[in-house]
Amino acid sequence: MDEPDTAAILPGDVLGSTDDEASATDPGGVKGEEADVPTARFVRPPFTCSLPVTVEPVMFISMFALALQAPLSTQYLWDRISEDLGYNGSRRSECSNSSAPPDPLQKEVETLTAHWSLYISLAGFSVGLLVVPLLGSWSDFAGRRPVLIIPNLGMAVQVVVYLVVMYLKLPVVYFLVGRILSGLSGDFNAILAGCFAYVADTSDRRSRTFRVAVLEACIGISGMLASIIGGQWRQAQGYINPFWLVLATNLAAALYTYLFVRESVLTDPSAKLVTSRHHKAVWHLFSTGGSTTEAGGRVHRRNLWLYTLCFFLVVSVHFGCRELFVLYELSSPLCWGSALIGYGSAANNLAYLTSLLGLKIMQRCLADSWVGLIGLASNITGLVVFSVADSTQLMFTGYGLSFLFMAVTPVIRSKLSKLVDPSEQGALFASVACVESLCFLVGSGVFNSLYPATLHFMKGFTFLFAAILLFIPAGIIGTLQCLDQRREHRDSTAS
């Protein structure tokens, strides 16, 4: 009788042929950027899943839990602070020419809610900034499965703390405790790092960009679904029942990983988690260009920094603009109600699917960099239309023109992945996850500050500014692609 073995490598669990395996493990063989086949080995979990999926369900379920929890937490903060201050008004955004001064008590509630939301976000970010690179680099030695299980359990602990606060009506300061505990486990950023590193482990160079795009599509679809469910459920039953679903989904993601996700790297049982070695690995990655760059190390280091800058700018624009869409749509001259705002949000999230489909089609005849540039062009065009949108038709035209705006981030993640050694994927994507978290803080801060400051001369100037910013990554990606093509041409003529 066969017994499940979570440590041994099974002969049938190796991707690729014998020659591919030899080249992946032989120092003299093909490795790093030149490898065209997956080099990962799998460890059999307690059970196996016959479906052609790996970490996609983990990403989908974890993102669903996060997207369900985040807006509910903010709304709960508003209601608790309103109750403590004795404010009985409602949150309304309406088109009105009334010049009546705003309620000072409502302004205080808004200010305190914004401050507590900021404190909670900063608590998770500051802790995660230290923990996520540690977990990501550790996963290169200890395996990806622990880095997918531990953060989901940590997020479940956070939800338990939130539920205790809600049941006992404790002060909202205890939300910080739950957020810090989740940050110590890596939070959602560690799940991002683990999932993208897993895909890099188990995909070849040709399919990697599309596999990364599938993961990003999972983020968009689950976020849209959770937003719809969370809003309706809170109105019907309050906060506590939706948070029980958040707890269940976090535990389900951890359980699915344990039961069905096979290990994708050769594990070292002696690998330690708490050691400076892991942070040094991240520093080594960006200071020298990684382990695969003995020849041309400066080129790889330069490309790592430039693609990371592109990722930072693109994702900061995505986060910053996404938060402004609702404010822009609520106010004059659009004056949208909740139904139209829901349709607009659905149109924005639908771009995850259209970008995935467009990327798959364009990859048949274009290099990844050109696909990314088309995605940036779609994003820039949509933002320019948003900046001058004064009617519902024009606003939805902007959403339509942005149908490929999510095609660029999978390209950048894939480009970064191909620049480092297979043994450094965890460290790389942990760094990228930290950058993504920083993008949220920077994007929210910059764009939410710029929007009210520019209302007096151009309501949509913030979107126009975002479109101008995107010309920077477009120029970098186009230049690097031209340099790569010139280098390939020179090498082919020399040989």
Short mmCIF file of N, CA, C and O in Angstrom, two decimals, residues 6 33 92-93 122 135 138 199 212 221 226 241 254 315 350 374 381 384 430 445 456 460 485:
data_model
loop_
_atom_site.label_atom_id
_atom_site.label_comp_id
_atom_site.label_asym_id
_atom_site.label_seq_id
_atom_site.Cartn_x
_atom_site.Cartn_y
_atom_site.Cartn_z
N THR A 6 5.31 13.41 2.12
CA THR A 6 5.42 14.84 1.83
C THR A 6 6.87 15.29 1.72
O THR A 6 7.13 16.46 1.52
N GLU A 33 18.08 32.23 -17.44
CA GLU A 33 17.29 32.84 -18.50
C GLU A 33 17.28 32.00 -19.76
O GLU A 33 16.40 32.11 -20.60
N ARG A 92 -23.65 60.09 2.69
CA ARG A 92 -24.32 60.34 1.42
C ARG A 92 -23.42 61.18 0.53
O ARG A 92 -22.79 62.11 0.98
N SER A 93 -23.39 60.83 -0.72
CA SER A 93 -22.71 61.64 -1.73
C SER A 93 -23.74 61.94 -2.79
O SER A 93 -24.20 61.05 -3.49
N LEU A 122 -0.67 51.06 7.78
CA LEU A 122 0.75 51.25 8.05
C LEU A 122 1.29 50.18 8.98
O LEU A 122 2.44 49.75 8.84
N LEU A 135 10.22 35.56 4.32
CA LEU A 135 9.47 34.37 3.91
C LEU A 135 9.72 34.02 2.45
O LEU A 135 9.85 32.85 2.09
N TRP A 138 13.15 32.50 2.12
CA TRP A 138 13.12 31.20 2.80
C TRP A 138 12.42 30.16 1.94
O TRP A 138 12.80 28.98 1.95
N VAL A 199 4.37 29.76 -9.91
CA VAL A 199 4.14 29.75 -11.36
C VAL A 199 5.46 29.85 -12.11
O VAL A 199 5.66 29.19 -13.14
N VAL A 212 1.17 34.00 -15.46
CA VAL A 212 1.11 35.12 -14.53
C VAL A 212 -0.17 35.92 -14.74
O VAL A 212 -0.82 36.36 -13.78
N ILE A 221 -11.20 38.95 -10.71
CA ILE A 221 -12.53 38.32 -10.68
C ILE A 221 -12.98 38.09 -9.24
O ILE A 221 -14.14 38.37 -8.88
N ALA A 226 -16.33 39.43 -4.54
CA ALA A 226 -16.39 39.72 -3.11
C ALA A 226 -17.03 41.08 -2.84
O ALA A 226 -17.78 41.24 -1.87
N ASN A 241 -21.64 38.08 10.24
CA ASN A 241 -21.75 36.92 9.36
C ASN A 241 -20.79 36.98 8.16
O ASN A 241 -20.15 35.98 7.83
N ALA A 254 -5.77 27.68 3.09
CA ALA A 254 -4.67 26.95 3.73
C ALA A 254 -4.86 25.45 3.59
O ALA A 254 -3.91 24.70 3.31
N VAL A 315 1.67 50.18 -11.20
CA VAL A 315 0.77 49.74 -10.13
C VAL A 315 0.34 50.91 -9.25
O VAL A 315 -0.80 50.95 -8.77
N LEU A 350 -13.81 43.88 -15.38
CA LEU A 350 -13.90 43.03 -16.57
C LEU A 350 -12.63 43.10 -17.41
O LEU A 350 -12.31 42.17 -18.14
N ILE A 374 1.24 47.79 -25.77
CA ILE A 374 -0.16 47.94 -26.20
C ILE A 374 -1.08 48.08 -24.98
O ILE A 374 -2.03 48.88 -24.98
N THR A 381 -4.89 55.81 -23.07
CA THR A 381 -6.05 56.31 -23.81
C THR A 381 -7.28 56.41 -22.93
O THR A 381 -8.01 57.41 -22.94
N VAL A 384 -6.98 59.38 -20.47
CA VAL A 384 -7.20 60.67 -21.13
C VAL A 384 -8.70 60.92 -21.30
O VAL A 384 -9.19 62.04 -21.07
N ALA A 430 8.97 38.16 -3.50
CA ALA A 430 8.76 38.79 -2.21
C ALA A 430 9.08 40.27 -2.30
O ALA A 430 8.35 41.12 -1.75
N GLY A 445 -1.80 58.04 -1.36
CA GLY A 445 -1.42 59.32 -0.82
C GLY A 445 -1.30 60.41 -1.87
O GLY A 445 -1.86 61.51 -1.72
N HIS A 456 -10.14 72.95 -8.81
CA HIS A 456 -10.53 74.31 -9.15
C HIS A 456 -10.20 74.69 -10.59
O HIS A 456 -10.78 75.63 -11.12
N GLY A 460 -10.65 66.53 -13.94
CA GLY A 460 -10.02 65.26 -14.28
C GLY A 460 -8.52 65.34 -14.47
O GLY A 460 -7.93 64.44 -15.08
N GLN A 485 16.71 43.28 -28.85
CA GLN A 485 16.66 42.85 -30.26
C GLN A 485 17.97 43.16 -30.96
O GLN A 485 18.47 42.36 -31.76
#
